[in-house]
Amino acid sequence: MKYRAPRFLFRRHEIFRHIEGGTTFIEVGAGNLLLSEELVKFFDRGVAVDFTDDLKISYSKLAGEIRSRLEILNLDFVTQSVPGKFDCFIACEVMEHIDDDAAFLRKIRDVLKPGGQAIISVPARVKYWSVHDELVGHVRRYEKAELIEKTTGAGFSSVRVISYGFPWVNILSLPRIWLARRSISDRKDWDQQRQTSMSNHNQIPSWLSNSILPFFVNRFTIYPFARFSQLFNASDRSNGYVIIMFKEPADA
């Protein structure tokens, strides 16, 4: 059983509650492909994009049936083009690393089919900025009103901003901040791209992934906590947002 961090699992819960499915999807910032391999069940085929060097290694570990329906592209979505148009775009913890987030949102819209759905996640609330944000190369944290303004300004409609995982993700951020304080001096000379490439899945120690913890922390054990968190989705208390939005249909 693969280890999935609790924050990933809370985010996954909301993504899978709201995803509409379709023929094709693209996930940008796919990292270790933990989400991409599950997204395949909602679509006929998909494309996973990341600029990290270990993308091909993660891909080689997937089951053959998954690989037959999932293509990987080892490139930078911000500066390079991707082929085709998609029914759904997914990007988790990506936009906060990008200087020109308005251009990023417009590019998301460009790669969607008319009526297509986009789901992204970002760190929430400026007041929660910490040394962990510096360690992993964040440019900013977001406020709900700001996200609505930027996404609608990029041409999206039916925008919904979910404050996911409260109170659990806030509590779980405390050990992340503590670990970041211990690591920041070792990474003070890293540039922003290296910080970004080493964030998320690369923050999980190998001993943790290979321990018995996955038997106790998984989508089944997290589920009741995630259900409880849904009570606070509109409260704006969490330190993370999931945003669901749509490109207008061609005949709109």
mmCIF file with all atom_site columns, N, CA and C in Angstrom, residues 50-52 76 78-79 93-101 123 129 132-142 184 187-200 202-203:
data_model
loop_
_atom_site.group_PDB
_atom_site.id
_atom_site.type_symbol
_atom_site.label_atom_id
_atom_site.label_alt_id
_atom_site.label_comp_id
_atom_site.label_asym_id
_atom_site.label_entity_id
_atom_site.label_seq_id
_atom_site.pdbx_PDB_ins_code
_atom_site.Cartn_x
_atom_site.Cartn_y
_atom_site.Cartn_z
_atom_site.occupancy
_atom_site.B_iso_or_equiv
_atom_site.pdbx_formal_charge
_atom_site.auth_seq_id
_atom_site.auth_comp_id
_atom_site.auth_asym_id
_atom_site.auth_atom_id
_atom_site.pdbx_PDB_model_num
ATOM 1   N N  . ASP A 1 50  ? 4.805  17.069 -15.632 1.00 0.00 ? 50  ASP A N  1
ATOM 2   C CA . ASP A 1 50  ? 5.662  17.586 -14.560 1.00 0.00 ? 50  ASP A CA 1
ATOM 3   C C  . ASP A 1 50  ? 7.056  17.797 -15.138 1.00 0.00 ? 50  ASP A C  1
ATOM 4   N N  . PHE A 1 51  ? 7.794  18.745 -14.533 1.00 0.00 ? 51  PHE A N  1
ATOM 5   C CA . PHE A 1 51  ? 9.158  18.971 -15.022 1.00 0.00 ? 51  PHE A CA 1
ATOM 6   C C  . PHE A 1 51  ? 10.206 18.272 -14.160 1.00 0.00 ? 51  PHE A C  1
ATOM 7   N N  . THR A 1 52  ? 9.778  17.519 -13.133 1.00 0.00 ? 52  THR A N  1
ATOM 8   C CA . THR A 1 52  ? 10.739 16.845 -12.269 1.00 0.00 ? 52  THR A CA 1
ATOM 9   C C  . THR A 1 52  ? 11.333 15.625 -12.961 1.00 0.00 ? 52  THR A C  1
ATOM 10  N N  . ASP A 1 76  ? 7.689  21.824 -18.756 1.00 0.00 ? 76  ASP A N  1
ATOM 11  C CA . ASP A 1 76  ? 7.187  22.921 -17.935 1.00 0.00 ? 76  ASP A CA 1
ATOM 12  C C  . ASP A 1 76  ? 5.928  23.478 -18.590 1.00 0.00 ? 76  ASP A C  1
ATOM 13  N N  . VAL A 1 78  ? 4.138  25.935 -17.901 1.00 0.00 ? 78  VAL A N  1
ATOM 14  C CA . VAL A 1 78  ? 4.082  27.398 -17.962 1.00 0.00 ? 78  VAL A CA 1
ATOM 15  C C  . VAL A 1 78  ? 4.737  27.925 -19.230 1.00 0.00 ? 78  VAL A C  1
ATOM 16  N N  . THR A 1 79  ? 5.844  27.316 -19.635 1.00 0.00 ? 79  THR A N  1
ATOM 17  C CA . THR A 1 79  ? 6.627  27.853 -20.755 1.00 0.00 ? 79  THR A CA 1
ATOM 18  C C  . THR A 1 79  ? 6.528  27.029 -22.028 1.00 0.00 ? 79  THR A C  1
ATOM 19  N N  . GLU A 1 93  ? -1.517 22.327 -5.796  1.00 0.00 ? 93  GLU A N  1
ATOM 20  C CA . GLU A 1 93  ? -0.362 22.998 -5.183  1.00 0.00 ? 93  GLU A CA 1
ATOM 21  C C  . GLU A 1 93  ? 0.675  23.385 -6.240  1.00 0.00 ? 93  GLU A C  1
ATOM 22  N N  . VAL A 1 94  ? 0.198  24.033 -7.298  1.00 0.00 ? 94  VAL A N  1
ATOM 23  C CA . VAL A 1 94  ? 1.062  24.468 -8.394  1.00 0.00 ? 94  VAL A CA 1
ATOM 24  C C  . VAL A 1 94  ? 1.054  25.984 -8.541  1.00 0.00 ? 94  VAL A C  1
ATOM 25  N N  . MET A 1 95  ? -0.124 26.589 -8.572  1.00 0.00 ? 95  MET A N  1
ATOM 26  C CA . MET A 1 95  ? -0.239 28.000 -8.946  1.00 0.00 ? 95  MET A CA 1
ATOM 27  C C  . MET A 1 95  ? 0.493  28.937 -7.984  1.00 0.00 ? 95  MET A C  1
ATOM 28  N N  . GLU A 1 96  ? 0.617  28.527 -6.740  1.00 0.00 ? 96  GLU A N  1
ATOM 29  C CA . GLU A 1 96  ? 1.306  29.391 -5.763  1.00 0.00 ? 96  GLU A CA 1
ATOM 30  C C  . GLU A 1 96  ? 2.804  29.488 -6.020  1.00 0.00 ? 96  GLU A C  1
ATOM 31  N N  . HIS A 1 97  ? 3.330  28.631 -6.911  1.00 0.00 ? 97  HIS A N  1
ATOM 32  C CA . HIS A 1 97  ? 4.747  28.670 -7.271  1.00 0.00 ? 97  HIS A CA 1
ATOM 33  C C  . HIS A 1 97  ? 5.021  29.562 -8.485  1.00 0.00 ? 97  HIS A C  1
ATOM 34  N N  . ILE A 1 98  ? 3.958  30.064 -9.119  1.00 0.00 ? 98  ILE A N  1
ATOM 35  C CA . ILE A 1 98  ? 4.098  30.736 -10.412 1.00 0.00 ? 98  ILE A CA 1
ATOM 36  C C  . ILE A 1 98  ? 3.950  32.240 -10.257 1.00 0.00 ? 98  ILE A C  1
ATOM 37  N N  . ASP A 1 99  ? 4.905  32.985 -10.791 1.00 0.00 ? 99  ASP A N  1
ATOM 38  C CA . ASP A 1 99  ? 4.882  34.447 -10.674 1.00 0.00 ? 99  ASP A CA 1
ATOM 39  C C  . ASP A 1 99  ? 3.653  35.040 -11.343 1.00 0.00 ? 99  ASP A C  1
ATOM 40  N N  . ASP A 1 100 ? 3.410  34.668 -12.597 1.00 0.00 ? 100 ASP A N  1
ATOM 41  C CA . ASP A 1 100 ? 2.286  35.224 -13.349 1.00 0.00 ? 100 ASP A CA 1
ATOM 42  C C  . ASP A 1 100 ? 1.118  34.245 -13.283 1.00 0.00 ? 100 ASP A C  1
ATOM 43  N N  . ASP A 1 101 ? 0.387  34.279 -12.185 1.00 0.00 ? 101 ASP A N  1
ATOM 44  C CA . ASP A 1 101 ? -0.712 33.326 -12.034 1.00 0.00 ? 101 ASP A CA 1
ATOM 45  C C  . ASP A 1 101 ? -1.888 33.643 -12.961 1.00 0.00 ? 101 ASP A C  1
ATOM 46  N N  . PRO A 1 123 ? -2.535 26.937 -1.382  1.00 0.00 ? 123 PRO A N  1
ATOM 47  C CA . PRO A 1 123 ? -2.525 27.261 0.044   1.00 0.00 ? 123 PRO A CA 1
ATOM 48  C C  . PRO A 1 123 ? -3.378 28.498 0.321   1.00 0.00 ? 123 PRO A C  1
ATOM 49  N N  . TRP A 1 129 ? 0.964  32.242 6.348   1.00 0.00 ? 129 TRP A N  1
ATOM 50  C CA . TRP A 1 129 ? 2.305  32.183 5.753   1.00 0.00 ? 129 TRP A CA 1
ATOM 51  C C  . TRP A 1 129 ? 3.318  31.768 6.816   1.00 0.00 ? 129 TRP A C  1
ATOM 52  N N  . HIS A 1 132 ? 7.569  27.191 6.124   1.00 0.00 ? 132 HIS A N  1
ATOM 53  C CA . HIS A 1 132 ? 7.353  26.093 5.183   1.00 0.00 ? 132 HIS A CA 1
ATOM 54  C C  . HIS A 1 132 ? 7.081  26.622 3.782   1.00 0.00 ? 132 HIS A C  1
ATOM 55  N N  . ASP A 1 133 ? 6.329  27.741 3.675   1.00 0.00 ? 133 ASP A N  1
ATOM 56  C CA . ASP A 1 133 ? 6.078  28.341 2.365   1.00 0.00 ? 133 ASP A CA 1
ATOM 57  C C  . ASP A 1 133 ? 7.390  28.765 1.708   1.00 0.00 ? 133 ASP A C  1
ATOM 58  N N  . GLU A 1 134 ? 8.292  29.328 2.489   1.00 0.00 ? 134 GLU A N  1
ATOM 59  C CA . GLU A 1 134 ? 9.599  29.738 1.973   1.00 0.00 ? 134 GLU A CA 1
ATOM 60  C C  . GLU A 1 134 ? 10.405 28.519 1.533   1.00 0.00 ? 134 GLU A C  1
ATOM 61  N N  . LEU A 1 135 ? 10.345 27.461 2.334   1.00 0.00 ? 135 LEU A N  1
ATOM 62  C CA . LEU A 1 135 ? 11.148 26.266 2.054   1.00 0.00 ? 135 LEU A CA 1
ATOM 63  C C  . LEU A 1 135 ? 10.783 25.618 0.726   1.00 0.00 ? 135 LEU A C  1
ATOM 64  N N  . VAL A 1 136 ? 9.480  25.595 0.402   1.00 0.00 ? 136 VAL A N  1
ATOM 65  C CA . VAL A 1 136 ? 9.027  24.878 -0.803  1.00 0.00 ? 136 VAL A CA 1
ATOM 66  C C  . VAL A 1 136 ? 8.820  25.798 -1.993  1.00 0.00 ? 136 VAL A C  1
ATOM 67  N N  . GLY A 1 137 ? 9.220  27.066 -1.890  1.00 0.00 ? 137 GLY A N  1
ATOM 68  C CA . GLY A 1 137 ? 9.214  27.950 -3.046  1.00 0.00 ? 137 GLY A CA 1
ATOM 69  C C  . GLY A 1 137 ? 7.883  28.590 -3.385  1.00 0.00 ? 137 GLY A C  1
ATOM 70  N N  . HIS A 1 138 ? 7.051  28.793 -2.377  1.00 0.00 ? 138 HIS A N  1
ATOM 71  C CA . HIS A 1 138 ? 5.783  29.489 -2.646  1.00 0.00 ? 138 HIS A CA 1
ATOM 72  C C  . HIS A 1 138 ? 6.032  30.966 -2.919  1.00 0.00 ? 138 HIS A C  1
ATOM 73  N N  . VAL A 1 139 ? 5.298  31.503 -3.874  1.00 0.00 ? 139 VAL A N  1
ATOM 74  C CA . VAL A 1 139 ? 5.340  32.937 -4.165  1.00 0.00 ? 139 VAL A CA 1
ATOM 75  C C  . VAL A 1 139 ? 4.298  33.670 -3.328  1.00 0.00 ? 139 VAL A C  1
ATOM 76  N N  . ARG A 1 140 ? 3.204  32.978 -3.041  1.00 0.00 ? 140 ARG A N  1
ATOM 77  C CA . ARG A 1 140 ? 2.090  33.625 -2.327  1.00 0.00 ? 140 ARG A CA 1
ATOM 78  C C  . ARG A 1 140 ? 1.166  32.579 -1.718  1.00 0.00 ? 140 ARG A C  1
ATOM 79  N N  . ARG A 1 141 ? 0.319  33.046 -0.816  1.00 0.00 ? 141 ARG A N  1
ATOM 80  C CA . ARG A 1 141 ? -0.892 32.354 -0.392  1.00 0.00 ? 141 ARG A CA 1
ATOM 81  C C  . ARG A 1 141 ? -2.084 33.163 -0.897  1.00 0.00 ? 141 ARG A C  1
ATOM 82  N N  . TYR A 1 142 ? -3.252 32.533 -0.937  1.00 0.00 ? 142 TYR A N  1
ATOM 83  C CA . TYR A 1 142 ? -4.410 33.176 -1.557  1.00 0.00 ? 142 TYR A CA 1
ATOM 84  C C  . TYR A 1 142 ? -5.533 33.427 -0.561  1.00 0.00 ? 142 TYR A C  1
ATOM 85  N N  . ILE A 1 184 ? 15.467 24.704 6.754   1.00 0.00 ? 184 ILE A N  1
ATOM 86  C CA . ILE A 1 184 ? 15.601 25.918 5.959   1.00 0.00 ? 184 ILE A CA 1
ATOM 87  C C  . ILE A 1 184 ? 17.045 26.344 5.770   1.00 0.00 ? 184 ILE A C  1
ATOM 88  N N  . ARG A 1 187 ? 18.794 24.688 2.889   1.00 0.00 ? 187 ARG A N  1
ATOM 89  C CA . ARG A 1 187 ? 18.274 24.968 1.553   1.00 0.00 ? 187 ARG A CA 1
ATOM 90  C C  . ARG A 1 187 ? 18.279 26.462 1.222   1.00 0.00 ? 187 ARG A C  1
ATOM 91  N N  . LYS A 1 188 ? 18.974 27.244 2.006   1.00 0.00 ? 188 LYS A N  1
ATOM 92  C CA . LYS A 1 188 ? 18.946 28.695 1.828   1.00 0.00 ? 188 LYS A CA 1
ATOM 93  C C  . LYS A 1 188 ? 19.503 29.137 0.485   1.00 0.00 ? 188 LYS A C  1
ATOM 94  N N  . ASP A 1 189 ? 20.360 28.331 -0.129  1.00 0.00 ? 189 ASP A N  1
ATOM 95  C CA . ASP A 1 189 ? 20.968 28.706 -1.409  1.00 0.00 ? 189 ASP A CA 1
ATOM 96  C C  . ASP A 1 189 ? 20.233 28.119 -2.612  1.00 0.00 ? 189 ASP A C  1
ATOM 97  N N  . TRP A 1 190 ? 19.152 27.398 -2.386  1.00 0.00 ? 190 TRP A N  1
ATOM 98  C CA . TRP A 1 190 ? 18.402 26.805 -3.491  1.00 0.00 ? 190 TRP A CA 1
ATOM 99  C C  . TRP A 1 190 ? 17.617 27.887 -4.217  1.00 0.00 ? 190 TRP A C  1
ATOM 100 N N  . ASP A 1 191 ? 17.524 27.767 -5.561  1.00 0.00 ? 191 ASP A N  1
ATOM 101 C CA . ASP A 1 191 ? 16.678 28.701 -6.295  1.00 0.00 ? 191 ASP A CA 1
ATOM 102 C C  . ASP A 1 191 ? 15.226 28.230 -6.217  1.00 0.00 ? 191 ASP A C  1
ATOM 103 N N  . GLN A 1 192 ? 14.319 29.085 -6.712  1.00 0.00 ? 192 GLN A N  1
ATOM 104 C CA . GLN A 1 192 ? 12.893 28.813 -6.560  1.00 0.00 ? 192 GLN A CA 1
ATOM 105 C C  . GLN A 1 192 ? 12.452 27.563 -7.303  1.00 0.00 ? 192 GLN A C  1
ATOM 106 N N  . GLN A 1 193 ? 13.058 27.296 -8.466  1.00 0.00 ? 193 GLN A N  1
ATOM 107 C CA . GLN A 1 193 ? 12.677 26.114 -9.231  1.00 0.00 ? 193 GLN A CA 1
ATOM 108 C C  . GLN A 1 193 ? 13.060 24.835 -8.497  1.00 0.00 ? 193 GLN A C  1
ATOM 109 N N  . ARG A 1 194 ? 14.238 24.834 -7.862  1.00 0.00 ? 194 ARG A N  1
ATOM 110 C CA . ARG A 1 194 ? 14.641 23.641 -7.124  1.00 0.00 ? 194 ARG A CA 1
ATOM 111 C C  . ARG A 1 194 ? 13.767 23.442 -5.895  1.00 0.00 ? 194 ARG A C  1
ATOM 112 N N  . GLN A 1 195 ? 13.412 24.544 -5.226  1.00 0.00 ? 195 GLN A N  1
ATOM 113 C CA . GLN A 1 195 ? 12.501 24.438 -4.094  1.00 0.00 ? 195 GLN A CA 1
ATOM 114 C C  . GLN A 1 195 ? 11.173 23.827 -4.525  1.00 0.00 ? 195 GLN A C  1
ATOM 115 N N  . THR A 1 196 ? 10.685 24.279 -5.679  1.00 0.00 ? 196 THR A N  1
ATOM 116 C CA . THR A 1 196 ? 9.423  23.766 -6.194  1.00 0.00 ? 196 THR A CA 1
ATOM 117 C C  . THR A 1 196 ? 9.524  22.284 -6.526  1.00 0.00 ? 196 THR A C  1
ATOM 118 N N  . SER A 1 197 ? 10.584 21.887 -7.203  1.00 0.00 ? 197 SER A N  1
ATOM 119 C CA . SER A 1 197 ? 10.723 20.495 -7.625  1.00 0.00 ? 197 SER A CA 1
ATOM 120 C C  . SER A 1 197 ? 10.887 19.552 -6.439  1.00 0.00 ? 197 SER A C  1
ATOM 121 N N  . MET A 1 198 ? 11.379 20.074 -5.314  1.00 0.00 ? 198 MET A N  1
ATOM 122 C CA . MET A 1 198 ? 11.568 19.240 -4.139  1.00 0.00 ? 198 MET A CA 1
ATOM 123 C C  . MET A 1 198 ? 10.408 19.320 -3.160  1.00 0.00 ? 198 MET A C  1
ATOM 124 N N  . SER A 1 199 ? 9.349  20.020 -3.548  1.00 0.00 ? 199 SER A N  1
ATOM 125 C CA . SER A 1 199 ? 8.182  20.138 -2.654  1.00 0.00 ? 199 SER A CA 1
ATOM 126 C C  . SER A 1 199 ? 7.264  18.947 -2.818  1.00 0.00 ? 199 SER A C  1
ATOM 127 N N  . ASN A 1 200 ? 6.194  18.938 -2.029  1.00 0.00 ? 200 ASN A N  1
ATOM 128 C CA . ASN A 1 200 ? 5.148  17.925 -2.070  1.00 0.00 ? 200 ASN A CA 1
ATOM 129 C C  . ASN A 1 200 ? 5.681  16.520 -1.837  1.00 0.00 ? 200 ASN A C  1
ATOM 130 N N  . ASN A 1 202 ? 8.289  14.924 -2.550  1.00 0.00 ? 202 ASN A N  1
ATOM 131 C CA . ASN A 1 202 ? 9.683  14.779 -2.144  1.00 0.00 ? 202 ASN A CA 1
ATOM 132 C C  . ASN A 1 202 ? 9.924  15.194 -0.706  1.00 0.00 ? 202 ASN A C  1
ATOM 133 N N  . GLN A 1 203 ? 8.902  15.715 -0.036  1.00 0.00 ? 203 GLN A N  1
ATOM 134 C CA . GLN A 1 203 ? 9.019  16.050 1.369   1.00 0.00 ? 203 GLN A CA 1
ATOM 135 C C  . GLN A 1 203 ? 8.770  14.835 2.257   1.00 0.00 ? 203 GLN A C  1
#
